[in-house]
Short mmCIF file of C-alpha atoms and ligand atoms in Angstrom, two decimals:
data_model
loop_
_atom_site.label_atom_id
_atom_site.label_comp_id
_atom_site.label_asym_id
_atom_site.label_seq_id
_atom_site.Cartn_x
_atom_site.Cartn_y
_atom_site.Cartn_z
CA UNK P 1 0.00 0.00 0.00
CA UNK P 2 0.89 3.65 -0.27
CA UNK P 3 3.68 4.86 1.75
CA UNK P 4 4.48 8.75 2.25
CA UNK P 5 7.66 10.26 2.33
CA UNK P 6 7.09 13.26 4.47
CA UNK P 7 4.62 13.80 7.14
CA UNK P 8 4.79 17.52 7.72
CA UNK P 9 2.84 19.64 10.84
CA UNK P 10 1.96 16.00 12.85
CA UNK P 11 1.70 16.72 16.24
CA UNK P 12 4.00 14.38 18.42
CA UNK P 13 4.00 14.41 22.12
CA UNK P 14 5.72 16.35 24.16
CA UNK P 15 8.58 13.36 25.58
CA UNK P 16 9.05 12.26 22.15
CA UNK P 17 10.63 15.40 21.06
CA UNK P 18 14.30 16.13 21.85
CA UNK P 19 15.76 19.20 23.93
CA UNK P 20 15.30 21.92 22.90
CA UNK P 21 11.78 22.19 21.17
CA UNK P 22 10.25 24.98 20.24
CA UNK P 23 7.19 26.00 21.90
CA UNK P 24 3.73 27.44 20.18
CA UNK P 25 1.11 28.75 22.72
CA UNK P 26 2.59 26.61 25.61
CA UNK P 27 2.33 23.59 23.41
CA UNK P 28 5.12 22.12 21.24
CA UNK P 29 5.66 23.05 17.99
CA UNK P 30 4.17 21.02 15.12
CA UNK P 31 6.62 18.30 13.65
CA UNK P 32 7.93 17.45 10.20
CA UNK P 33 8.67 13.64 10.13
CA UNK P 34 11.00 12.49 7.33
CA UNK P 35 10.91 8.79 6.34
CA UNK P 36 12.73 5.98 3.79
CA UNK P 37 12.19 2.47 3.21
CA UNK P 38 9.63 2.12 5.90
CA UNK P 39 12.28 4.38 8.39
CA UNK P 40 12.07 6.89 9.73
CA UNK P 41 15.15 9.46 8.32
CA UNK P 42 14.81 12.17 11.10
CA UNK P 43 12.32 14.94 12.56
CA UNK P 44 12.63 18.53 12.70
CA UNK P 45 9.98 21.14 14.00
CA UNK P 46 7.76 21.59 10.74
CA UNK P 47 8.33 24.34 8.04
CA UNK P 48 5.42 25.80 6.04
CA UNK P 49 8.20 26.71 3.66
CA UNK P 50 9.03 23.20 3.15
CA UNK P 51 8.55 21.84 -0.18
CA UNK P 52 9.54 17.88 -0.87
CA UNK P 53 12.81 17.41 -3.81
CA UNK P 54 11.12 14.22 -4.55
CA UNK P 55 8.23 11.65 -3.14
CA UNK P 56 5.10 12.51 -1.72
CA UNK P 57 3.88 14.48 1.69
CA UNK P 58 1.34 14.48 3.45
CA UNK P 59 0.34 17.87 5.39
CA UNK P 60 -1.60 16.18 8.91
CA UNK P 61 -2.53 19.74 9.78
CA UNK P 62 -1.99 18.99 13.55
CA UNK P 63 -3.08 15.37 13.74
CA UNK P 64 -1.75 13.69 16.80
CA UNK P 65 0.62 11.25 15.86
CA UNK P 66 2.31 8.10 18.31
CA UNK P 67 4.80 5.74 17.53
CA UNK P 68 3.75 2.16 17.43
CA UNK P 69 1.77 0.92 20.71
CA UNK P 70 3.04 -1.44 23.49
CA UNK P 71 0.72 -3.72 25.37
CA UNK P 72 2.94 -4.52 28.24
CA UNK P 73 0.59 -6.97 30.43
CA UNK P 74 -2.24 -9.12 28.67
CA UNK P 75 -3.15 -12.68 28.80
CA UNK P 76 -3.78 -14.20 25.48
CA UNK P 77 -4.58 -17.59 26.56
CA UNK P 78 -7.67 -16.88 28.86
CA UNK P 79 -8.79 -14.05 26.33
CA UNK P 80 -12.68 -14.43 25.37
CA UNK P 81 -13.40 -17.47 27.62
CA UNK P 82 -15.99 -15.34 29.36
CA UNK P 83 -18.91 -16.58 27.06
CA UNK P 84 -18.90 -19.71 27.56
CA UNK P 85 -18.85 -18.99 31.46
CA UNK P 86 -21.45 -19.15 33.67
CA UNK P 87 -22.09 -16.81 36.64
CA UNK P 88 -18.55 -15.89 37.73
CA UNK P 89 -18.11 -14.73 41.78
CA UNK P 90 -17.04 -11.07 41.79
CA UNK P 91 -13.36 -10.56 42.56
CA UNK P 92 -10.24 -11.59 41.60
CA UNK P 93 -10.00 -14.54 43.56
CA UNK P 94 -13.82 -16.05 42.58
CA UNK P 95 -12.51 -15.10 38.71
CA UNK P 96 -8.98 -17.62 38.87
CA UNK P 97 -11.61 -20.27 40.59
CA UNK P 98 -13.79 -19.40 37.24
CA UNK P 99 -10.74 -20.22 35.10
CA UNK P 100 -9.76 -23.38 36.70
CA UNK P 101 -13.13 -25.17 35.25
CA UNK P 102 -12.64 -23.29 31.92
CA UNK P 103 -9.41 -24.11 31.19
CA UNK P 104 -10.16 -28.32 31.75
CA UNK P 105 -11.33 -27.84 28.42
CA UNK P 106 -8.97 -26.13 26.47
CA UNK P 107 -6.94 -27.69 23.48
CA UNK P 108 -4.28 -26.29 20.66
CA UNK P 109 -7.04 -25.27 18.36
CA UNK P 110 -9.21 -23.43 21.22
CA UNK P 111 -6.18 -21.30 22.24
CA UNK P 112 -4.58 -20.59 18.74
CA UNK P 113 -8.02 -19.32 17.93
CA UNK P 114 -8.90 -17.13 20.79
CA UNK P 115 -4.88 -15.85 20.69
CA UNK P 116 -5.12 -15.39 17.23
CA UNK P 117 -7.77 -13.09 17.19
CA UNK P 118 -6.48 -10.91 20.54
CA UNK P 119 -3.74 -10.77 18.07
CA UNK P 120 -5.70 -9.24 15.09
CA UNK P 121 -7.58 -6.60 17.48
CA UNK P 122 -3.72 -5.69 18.77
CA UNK P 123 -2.12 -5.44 15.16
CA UNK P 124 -5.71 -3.36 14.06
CA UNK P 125 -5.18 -1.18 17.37
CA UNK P 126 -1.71 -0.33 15.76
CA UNK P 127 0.19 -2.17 18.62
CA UNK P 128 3.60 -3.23 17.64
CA UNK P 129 4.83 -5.06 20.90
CA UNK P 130 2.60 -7.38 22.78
CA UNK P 131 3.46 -9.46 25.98
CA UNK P 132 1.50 -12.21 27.22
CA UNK P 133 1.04 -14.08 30.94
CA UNK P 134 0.81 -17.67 30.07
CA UNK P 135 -0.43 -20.04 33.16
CA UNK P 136 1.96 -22.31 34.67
CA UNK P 137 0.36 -24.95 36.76
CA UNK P 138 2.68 -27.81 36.21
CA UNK P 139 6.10 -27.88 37.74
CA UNK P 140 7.29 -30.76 35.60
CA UNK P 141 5.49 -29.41 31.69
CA UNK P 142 4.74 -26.98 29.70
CA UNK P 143 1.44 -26.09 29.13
CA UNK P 144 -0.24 -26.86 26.01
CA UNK P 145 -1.30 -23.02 25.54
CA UNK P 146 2.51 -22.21 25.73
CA UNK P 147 3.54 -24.35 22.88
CA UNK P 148 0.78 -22.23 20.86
CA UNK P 149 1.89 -18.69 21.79
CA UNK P 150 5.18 -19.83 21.11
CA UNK P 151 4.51 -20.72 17.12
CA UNK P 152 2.14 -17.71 17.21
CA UNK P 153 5.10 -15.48 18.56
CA UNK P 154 7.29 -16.50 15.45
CA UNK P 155 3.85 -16.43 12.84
CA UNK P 156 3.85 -13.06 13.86
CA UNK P 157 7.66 -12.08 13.85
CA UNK P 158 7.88 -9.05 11.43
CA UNK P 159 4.56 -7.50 12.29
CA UNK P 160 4.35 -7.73 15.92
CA UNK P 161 6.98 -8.79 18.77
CA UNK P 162 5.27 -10.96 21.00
CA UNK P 163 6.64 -12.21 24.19
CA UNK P 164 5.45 -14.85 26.88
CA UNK P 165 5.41 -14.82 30.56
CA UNK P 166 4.84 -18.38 32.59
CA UNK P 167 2.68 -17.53 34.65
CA UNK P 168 3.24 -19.55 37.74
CA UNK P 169 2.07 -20.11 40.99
CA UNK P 170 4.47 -18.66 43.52
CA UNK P 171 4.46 -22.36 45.70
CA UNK P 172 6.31 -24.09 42.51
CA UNK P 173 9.31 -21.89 43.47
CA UNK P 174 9.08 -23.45 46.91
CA UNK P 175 11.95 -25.68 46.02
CA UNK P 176 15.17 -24.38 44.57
CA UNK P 177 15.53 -27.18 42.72
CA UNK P 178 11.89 -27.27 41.17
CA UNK P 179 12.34 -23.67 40.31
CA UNK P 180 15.74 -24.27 38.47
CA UNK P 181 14.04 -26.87 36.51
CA UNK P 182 10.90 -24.45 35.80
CA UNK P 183 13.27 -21.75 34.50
CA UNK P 184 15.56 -24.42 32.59
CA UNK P 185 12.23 -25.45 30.59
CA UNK P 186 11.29 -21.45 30.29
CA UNK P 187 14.38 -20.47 28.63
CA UNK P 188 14.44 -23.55 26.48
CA UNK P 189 11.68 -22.74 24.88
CA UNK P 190 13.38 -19.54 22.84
CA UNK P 191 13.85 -16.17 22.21
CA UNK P 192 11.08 -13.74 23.95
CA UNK P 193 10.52 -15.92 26.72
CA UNK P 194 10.41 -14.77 30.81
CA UNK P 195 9.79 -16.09 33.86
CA UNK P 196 6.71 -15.22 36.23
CA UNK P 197 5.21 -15.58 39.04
CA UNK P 198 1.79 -14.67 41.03
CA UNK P 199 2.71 -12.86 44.27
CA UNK P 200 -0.14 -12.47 46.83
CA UNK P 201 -0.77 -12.98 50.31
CA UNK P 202 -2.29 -15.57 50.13
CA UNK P 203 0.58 -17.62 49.03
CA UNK P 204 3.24 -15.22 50.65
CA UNK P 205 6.28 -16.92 50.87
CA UNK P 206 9.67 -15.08 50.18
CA UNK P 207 12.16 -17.73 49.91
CA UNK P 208 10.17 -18.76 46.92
CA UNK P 209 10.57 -15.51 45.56
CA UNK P 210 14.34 -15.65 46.20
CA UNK P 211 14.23 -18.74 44.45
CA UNK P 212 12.59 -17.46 41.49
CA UNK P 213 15.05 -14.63 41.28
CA UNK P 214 18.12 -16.84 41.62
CA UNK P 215 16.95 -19.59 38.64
CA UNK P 216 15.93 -16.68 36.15
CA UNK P 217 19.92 -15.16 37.30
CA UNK P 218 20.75 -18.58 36.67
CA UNK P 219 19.44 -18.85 33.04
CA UNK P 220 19.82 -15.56 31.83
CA UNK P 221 15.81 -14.90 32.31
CA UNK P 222 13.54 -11.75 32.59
CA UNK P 223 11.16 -11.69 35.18
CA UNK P 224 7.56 -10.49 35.21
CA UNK P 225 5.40 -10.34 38.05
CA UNK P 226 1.84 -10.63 38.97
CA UNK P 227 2.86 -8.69 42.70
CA UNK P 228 0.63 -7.40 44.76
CA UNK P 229 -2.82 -7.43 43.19
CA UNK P 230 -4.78 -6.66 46.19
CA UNK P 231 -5.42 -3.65 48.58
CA UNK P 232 -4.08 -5.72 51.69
CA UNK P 233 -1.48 -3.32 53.40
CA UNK P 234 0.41 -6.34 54.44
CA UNK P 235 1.84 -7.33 50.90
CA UNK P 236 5.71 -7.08 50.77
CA UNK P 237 5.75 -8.47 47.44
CA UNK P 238 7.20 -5.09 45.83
CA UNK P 239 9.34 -4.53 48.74
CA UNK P 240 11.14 -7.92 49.12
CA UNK P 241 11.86 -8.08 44.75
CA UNK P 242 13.19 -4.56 45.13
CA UNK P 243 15.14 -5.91 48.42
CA UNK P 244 16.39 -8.88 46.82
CA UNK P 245 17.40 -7.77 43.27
CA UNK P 246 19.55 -5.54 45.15
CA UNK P 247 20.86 -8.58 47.29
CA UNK P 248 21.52 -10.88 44.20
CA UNK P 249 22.86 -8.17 42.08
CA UNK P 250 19.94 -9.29 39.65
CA UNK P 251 21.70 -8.43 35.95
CA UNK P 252 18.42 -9.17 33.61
CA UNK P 253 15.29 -6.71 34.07
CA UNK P 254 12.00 -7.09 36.45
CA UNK P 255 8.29 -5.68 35.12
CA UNK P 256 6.09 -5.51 38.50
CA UNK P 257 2.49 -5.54 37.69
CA UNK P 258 -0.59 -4.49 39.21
CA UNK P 259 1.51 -3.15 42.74
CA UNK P 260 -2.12 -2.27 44.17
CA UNK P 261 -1.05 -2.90 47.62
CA UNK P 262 1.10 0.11 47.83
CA UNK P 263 -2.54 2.23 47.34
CA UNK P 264 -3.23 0.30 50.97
CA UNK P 265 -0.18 0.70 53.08
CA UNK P 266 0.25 4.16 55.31
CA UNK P 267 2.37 6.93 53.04
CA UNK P 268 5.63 6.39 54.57
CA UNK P 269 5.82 2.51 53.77
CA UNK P 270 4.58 2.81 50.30
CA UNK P 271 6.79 6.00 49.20
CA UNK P 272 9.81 3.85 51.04
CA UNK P 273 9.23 0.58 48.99
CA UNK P 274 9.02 3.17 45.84
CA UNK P 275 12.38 4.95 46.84
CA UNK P 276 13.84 1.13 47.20
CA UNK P 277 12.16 0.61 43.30
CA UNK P 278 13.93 3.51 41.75
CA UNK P 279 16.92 2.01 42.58
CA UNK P 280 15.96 -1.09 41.19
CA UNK P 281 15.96 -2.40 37.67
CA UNK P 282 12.14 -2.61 37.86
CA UNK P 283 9.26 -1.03 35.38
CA UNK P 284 5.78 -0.95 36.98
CA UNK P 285 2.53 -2.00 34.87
CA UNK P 286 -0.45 -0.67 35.85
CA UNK P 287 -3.59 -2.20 34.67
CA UNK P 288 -6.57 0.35 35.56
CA UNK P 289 -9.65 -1.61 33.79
CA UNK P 290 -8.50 -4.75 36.29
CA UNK P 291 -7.90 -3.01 39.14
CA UNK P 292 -10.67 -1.05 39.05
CA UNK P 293 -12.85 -4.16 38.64
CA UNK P 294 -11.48 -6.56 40.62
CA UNK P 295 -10.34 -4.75 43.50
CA UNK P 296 -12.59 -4.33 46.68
CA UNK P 297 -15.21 -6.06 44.84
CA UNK P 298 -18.02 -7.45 47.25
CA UNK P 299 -21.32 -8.87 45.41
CA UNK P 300 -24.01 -6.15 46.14
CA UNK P 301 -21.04 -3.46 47.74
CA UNK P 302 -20.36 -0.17 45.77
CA UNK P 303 -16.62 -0.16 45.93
CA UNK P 304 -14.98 2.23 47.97
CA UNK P 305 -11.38 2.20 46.61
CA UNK P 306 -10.05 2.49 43.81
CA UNK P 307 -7.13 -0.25 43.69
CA UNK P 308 -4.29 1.21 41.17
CA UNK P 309 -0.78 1.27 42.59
CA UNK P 310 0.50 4.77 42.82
CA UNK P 311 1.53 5.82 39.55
CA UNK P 312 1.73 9.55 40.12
CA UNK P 313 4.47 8.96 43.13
CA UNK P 314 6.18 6.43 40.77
CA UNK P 315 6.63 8.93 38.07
CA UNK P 316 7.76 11.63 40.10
CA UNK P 317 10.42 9.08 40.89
CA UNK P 318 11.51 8.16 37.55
CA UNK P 319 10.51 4.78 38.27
CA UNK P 320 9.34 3.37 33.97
CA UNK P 321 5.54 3.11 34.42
CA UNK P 322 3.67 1.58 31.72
CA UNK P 323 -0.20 0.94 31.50
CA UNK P 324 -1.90 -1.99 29.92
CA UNK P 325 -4.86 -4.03 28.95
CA UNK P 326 -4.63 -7.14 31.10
CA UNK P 327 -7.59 -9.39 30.84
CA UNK P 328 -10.16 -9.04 27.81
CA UNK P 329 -13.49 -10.84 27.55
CA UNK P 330 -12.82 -13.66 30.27
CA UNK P 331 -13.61 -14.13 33.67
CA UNK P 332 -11.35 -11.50 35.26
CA UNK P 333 -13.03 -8.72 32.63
CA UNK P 334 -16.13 -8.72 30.49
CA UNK P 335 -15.06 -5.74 28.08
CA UNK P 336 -11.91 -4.61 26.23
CA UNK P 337 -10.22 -4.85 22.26
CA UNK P 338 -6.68 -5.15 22.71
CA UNK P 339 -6.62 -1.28 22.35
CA UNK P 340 -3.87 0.24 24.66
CA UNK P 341 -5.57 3.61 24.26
CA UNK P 342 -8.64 2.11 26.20
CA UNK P 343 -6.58 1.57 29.34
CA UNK P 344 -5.07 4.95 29.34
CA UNK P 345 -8.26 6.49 28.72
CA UNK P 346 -9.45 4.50 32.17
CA UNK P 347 -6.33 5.35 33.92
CA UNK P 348 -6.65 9.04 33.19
CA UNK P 349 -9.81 9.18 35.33
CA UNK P 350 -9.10 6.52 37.67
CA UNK P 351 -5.54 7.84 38.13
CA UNK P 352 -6.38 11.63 37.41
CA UNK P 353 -3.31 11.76 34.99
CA UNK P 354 -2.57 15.19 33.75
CA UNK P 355 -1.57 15.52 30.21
CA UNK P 356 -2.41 12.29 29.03
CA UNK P 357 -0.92 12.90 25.60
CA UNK P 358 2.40 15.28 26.20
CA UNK P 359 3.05 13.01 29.42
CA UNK P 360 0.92 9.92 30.00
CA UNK P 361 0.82 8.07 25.99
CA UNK P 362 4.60 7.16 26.83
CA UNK P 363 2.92 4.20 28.99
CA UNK P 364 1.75 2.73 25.47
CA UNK P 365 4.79 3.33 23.50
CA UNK P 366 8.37 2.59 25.91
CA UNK P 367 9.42 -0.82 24.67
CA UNK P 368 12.63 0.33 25.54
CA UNK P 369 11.24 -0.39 29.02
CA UNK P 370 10.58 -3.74 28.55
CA UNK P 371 14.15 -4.77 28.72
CA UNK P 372 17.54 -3.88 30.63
CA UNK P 373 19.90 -1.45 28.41
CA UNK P 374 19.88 1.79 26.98
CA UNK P 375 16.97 3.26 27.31
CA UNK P 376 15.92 4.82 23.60
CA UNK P 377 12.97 6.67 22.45
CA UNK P 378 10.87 5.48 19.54
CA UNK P 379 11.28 7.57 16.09
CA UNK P 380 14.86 8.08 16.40
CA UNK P 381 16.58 7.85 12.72
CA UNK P 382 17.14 4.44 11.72
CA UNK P 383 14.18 3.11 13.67
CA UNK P 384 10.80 1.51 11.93
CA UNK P 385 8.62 3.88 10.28
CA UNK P 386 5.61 2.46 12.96
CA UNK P 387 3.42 5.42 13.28
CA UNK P 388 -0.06 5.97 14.21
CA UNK P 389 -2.21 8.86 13.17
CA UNK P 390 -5.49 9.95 15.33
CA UNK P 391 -6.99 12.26 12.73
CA UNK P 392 -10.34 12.55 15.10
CA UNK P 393 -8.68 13.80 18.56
CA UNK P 394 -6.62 16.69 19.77
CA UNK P 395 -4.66 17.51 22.37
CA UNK P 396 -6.74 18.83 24.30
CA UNK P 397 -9.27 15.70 24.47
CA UNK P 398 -7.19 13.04 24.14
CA UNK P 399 -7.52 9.50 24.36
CA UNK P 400 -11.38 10.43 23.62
CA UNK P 401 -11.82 10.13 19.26
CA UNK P 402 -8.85 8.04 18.66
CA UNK P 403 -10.88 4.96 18.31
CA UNK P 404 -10.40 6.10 14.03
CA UNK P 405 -6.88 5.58 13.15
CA UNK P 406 -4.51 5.51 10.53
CA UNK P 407 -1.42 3.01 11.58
CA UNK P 408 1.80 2.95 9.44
CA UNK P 409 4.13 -0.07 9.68
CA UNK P 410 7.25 0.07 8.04
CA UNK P 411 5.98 3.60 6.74
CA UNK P 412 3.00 1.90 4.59
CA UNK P 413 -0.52 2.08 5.43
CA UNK P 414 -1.68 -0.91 7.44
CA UNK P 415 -5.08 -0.19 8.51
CA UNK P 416 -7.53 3.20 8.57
CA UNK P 417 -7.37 5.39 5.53
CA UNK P 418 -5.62 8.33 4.83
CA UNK P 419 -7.13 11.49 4.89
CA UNK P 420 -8.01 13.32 1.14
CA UNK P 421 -7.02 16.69 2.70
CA UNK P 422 -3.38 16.08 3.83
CA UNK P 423 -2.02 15.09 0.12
CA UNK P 424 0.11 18.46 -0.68
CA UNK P 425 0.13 20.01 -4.33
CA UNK P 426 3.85 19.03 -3.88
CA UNK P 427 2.92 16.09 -3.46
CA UNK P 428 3.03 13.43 -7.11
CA UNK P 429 0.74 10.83 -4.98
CA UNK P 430 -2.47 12.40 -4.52
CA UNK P 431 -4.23 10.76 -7.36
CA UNK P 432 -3.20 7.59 -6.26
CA UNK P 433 -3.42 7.76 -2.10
CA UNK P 434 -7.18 8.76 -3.19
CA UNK P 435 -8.00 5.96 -4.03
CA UNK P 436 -7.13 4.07 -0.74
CA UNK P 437 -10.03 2.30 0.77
ZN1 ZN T 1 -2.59 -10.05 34.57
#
């Protein structure tokens, strides 16, 4: 399909722009993005006076434009089980008892399907990184719905990285020697895999935790971690990783997700265990539609709190926070598409994030964060040409109208359709890009 060569006045937001930007009525300056074989060449801010040497623009006229979209925490394999459910008990727990009947019944072909079209939705939402929880309930095998996110993860090399967590219970690490042979079988299984674990209360136990931590060292593993997800003030889940990666001198990279104890605990504790997380090589997920569902849910109760981690405090500490879908159409939530922007959107009024575009839609787009290493922005010259283009939203209202999108991959359009006003006289195209559908 058509690819331009210039985009010219998109507006990009404001921690995607390097130092020093110039400013236009307190907002930044309108950006001219130059791009070649599907990469992006360099950005400057935009000149009116600028008139292509060769290829086509297209003028966006302001259009808010992101780079490719991460979905840092989802669950492929339980995605769109819910309609085959009966009644599920409200709450997290009374949602996992849910899944344990489901998943009795699952085979290859159930799981490739429901994966495969979480993976559509994701690709159509314009996300370009996608990591997946897998669940882990056997400390000898893999399970089957492993194998299939596995070949999915290479069908889909090229168009979308997708990476898989095992999802395990935090009592298989109980052993050291059970949890070595859990993260020998993890990293067997290739390139994109990570170790996890589900870190609660209920199943508190911290030298299984130092076990985990010492097999992924051991094996050369990322870890990603369900930690947390509940508003008792007791949790030390957070605290004790951040303790212990310090402890083992942990070299690969932690994601803690979910973190809603720390919303529970008095001030002093939580902001401590944050202080001890800035020095750690840990990026916190946030999940708002979850939390906000599953969290001090009580059949009949209106909920009181609100059950996100603290996000704001995190920030301010320059602790990587990212926000994500989590669960879509199963037990643990009846709504969602795989659409990053849907999370923010929740998070900005759950959270009350300010400046959800300039500030906040880094959440969705830091894959950077994802790993251990330097730490690079997206749209820097040489990287892919992955662009999205909300032609419906501004700044101003933003996430609301950027359900219609145009998303770029490789610099070619991939979905949505390109507007008929941005195609510039300059431009040799026009007749052509018209006649996208
Ligand atoms: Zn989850």
């Amino acid at each position: 399909m058509h690819a331009p060569d210039h985009l010219l006045a998109a507006r990009l937001p404001r921690w995607l722009l390097p130092d020093p930007w110039p400013l236009h009525g307190g907002q930044p300056a309108l950006a001219d993005l130059h791009l070649a074989n599907g990469r992006v060449l360099g950005m400057a801010p935009h000149d009116s006076a600028f008139t292509p040497p060769a290829g086509s623009a297209w003028n966006l006229a302001g259009a808010l434009v992101l780079p490719g979209l991460v979905d840092a925490h989802t669950h492929l394999d339980k995605a769109f089980t819910l309609a085959r459910m009966g009644a599920v008990k409200p709450g997290l727990l009374g949602a996992i008892a849910a899944m344990m009947v489901d998943r009795q019944g699952w085979t290859e072909a159930d799981v490739r399907e429901r994966a495969s079209r979480a993976l559509q939705w994701a690709y159509a939402a314009g996300t370009v990184h996608l990591r997946t929880h897998c669940d882990w309930w056997e400390p000898e095998a893999q399970p089957l719905a492993w194998n299939v996110l596995r070949e999915l993860a290479q069908e889909w090399a090229g168009r979308l990285t997708l990476e898989r967590v095992a999802l395990v219970p935090l009592h298989l690490y109980a052993e050291r020697r059970s949890a070595l042979r859990l993260a020998r079988i993890v990293a067997a299984s290739g390139p994109g895999a990570l170790l996890g674990g589900f870190v609660h209360t209920t199943n508190w136990n911290p030298q299984a935790l130092r076990h985990l931590f010492e097999a992924a060292q051991l094996h050369g593993l990322n870890v990603d971690l369900h930690v947390d997800e509940e508003l008792h003030p007791g949790a030390q889940g957070l605290a004790t990783t951040a303790a212990l990666l310090q402890e083992l001198r942990f070299d690969g990279h932690v994601v803690c997700g979910h973190s809603c104890a720390l919303a529970a605990q008095d001030e002093a504790t939580a902001l401590a265990t944050l202080d001890a997380v800035a020095q750690s090589p840990i990026t916190l997920v946030t999940l708002p539609i979850t939390n906000l569902l599953l969290q001090d849910a009580v059949t009949g109760r209106t909920p009181r709190q609100r059950g996100l981690t603290l996000v704001k405090e995190a920030h301010a500490r320059g602790i990587p926070v990212l926000i994500a879908s989590d669960n879509v159409q199963d037990p643990f939530c009846p709504v969602g598409s795989f659409d990053p922007l849907e999370a923010l959107a929740t998070g900005v009024l759950a959270a009350q994030l300010d400046a959800p575009f300039d500030r906040w839609s880094q959440a969705l787009c830091r894959a950077d964060w994802l790993s251990r290493g330097p730490q690079a922005l997206p749209l820097a010259p040489g990287s892919s040409a992955d662009l999205i283009v909300f032609h419906q939203a501004d700044g101003w209202g933003f996430p609301s109208r950027t359900q219609p999108r145009l998303v770029l991959r490789q610099g070619r359009v991939a979905s949505g359709q390109a507007n008929a006003g941005w195609f510039t006289p300059a431009s040799s195209i026009p007749p052509l890009a018209r006649s996208l559908a």
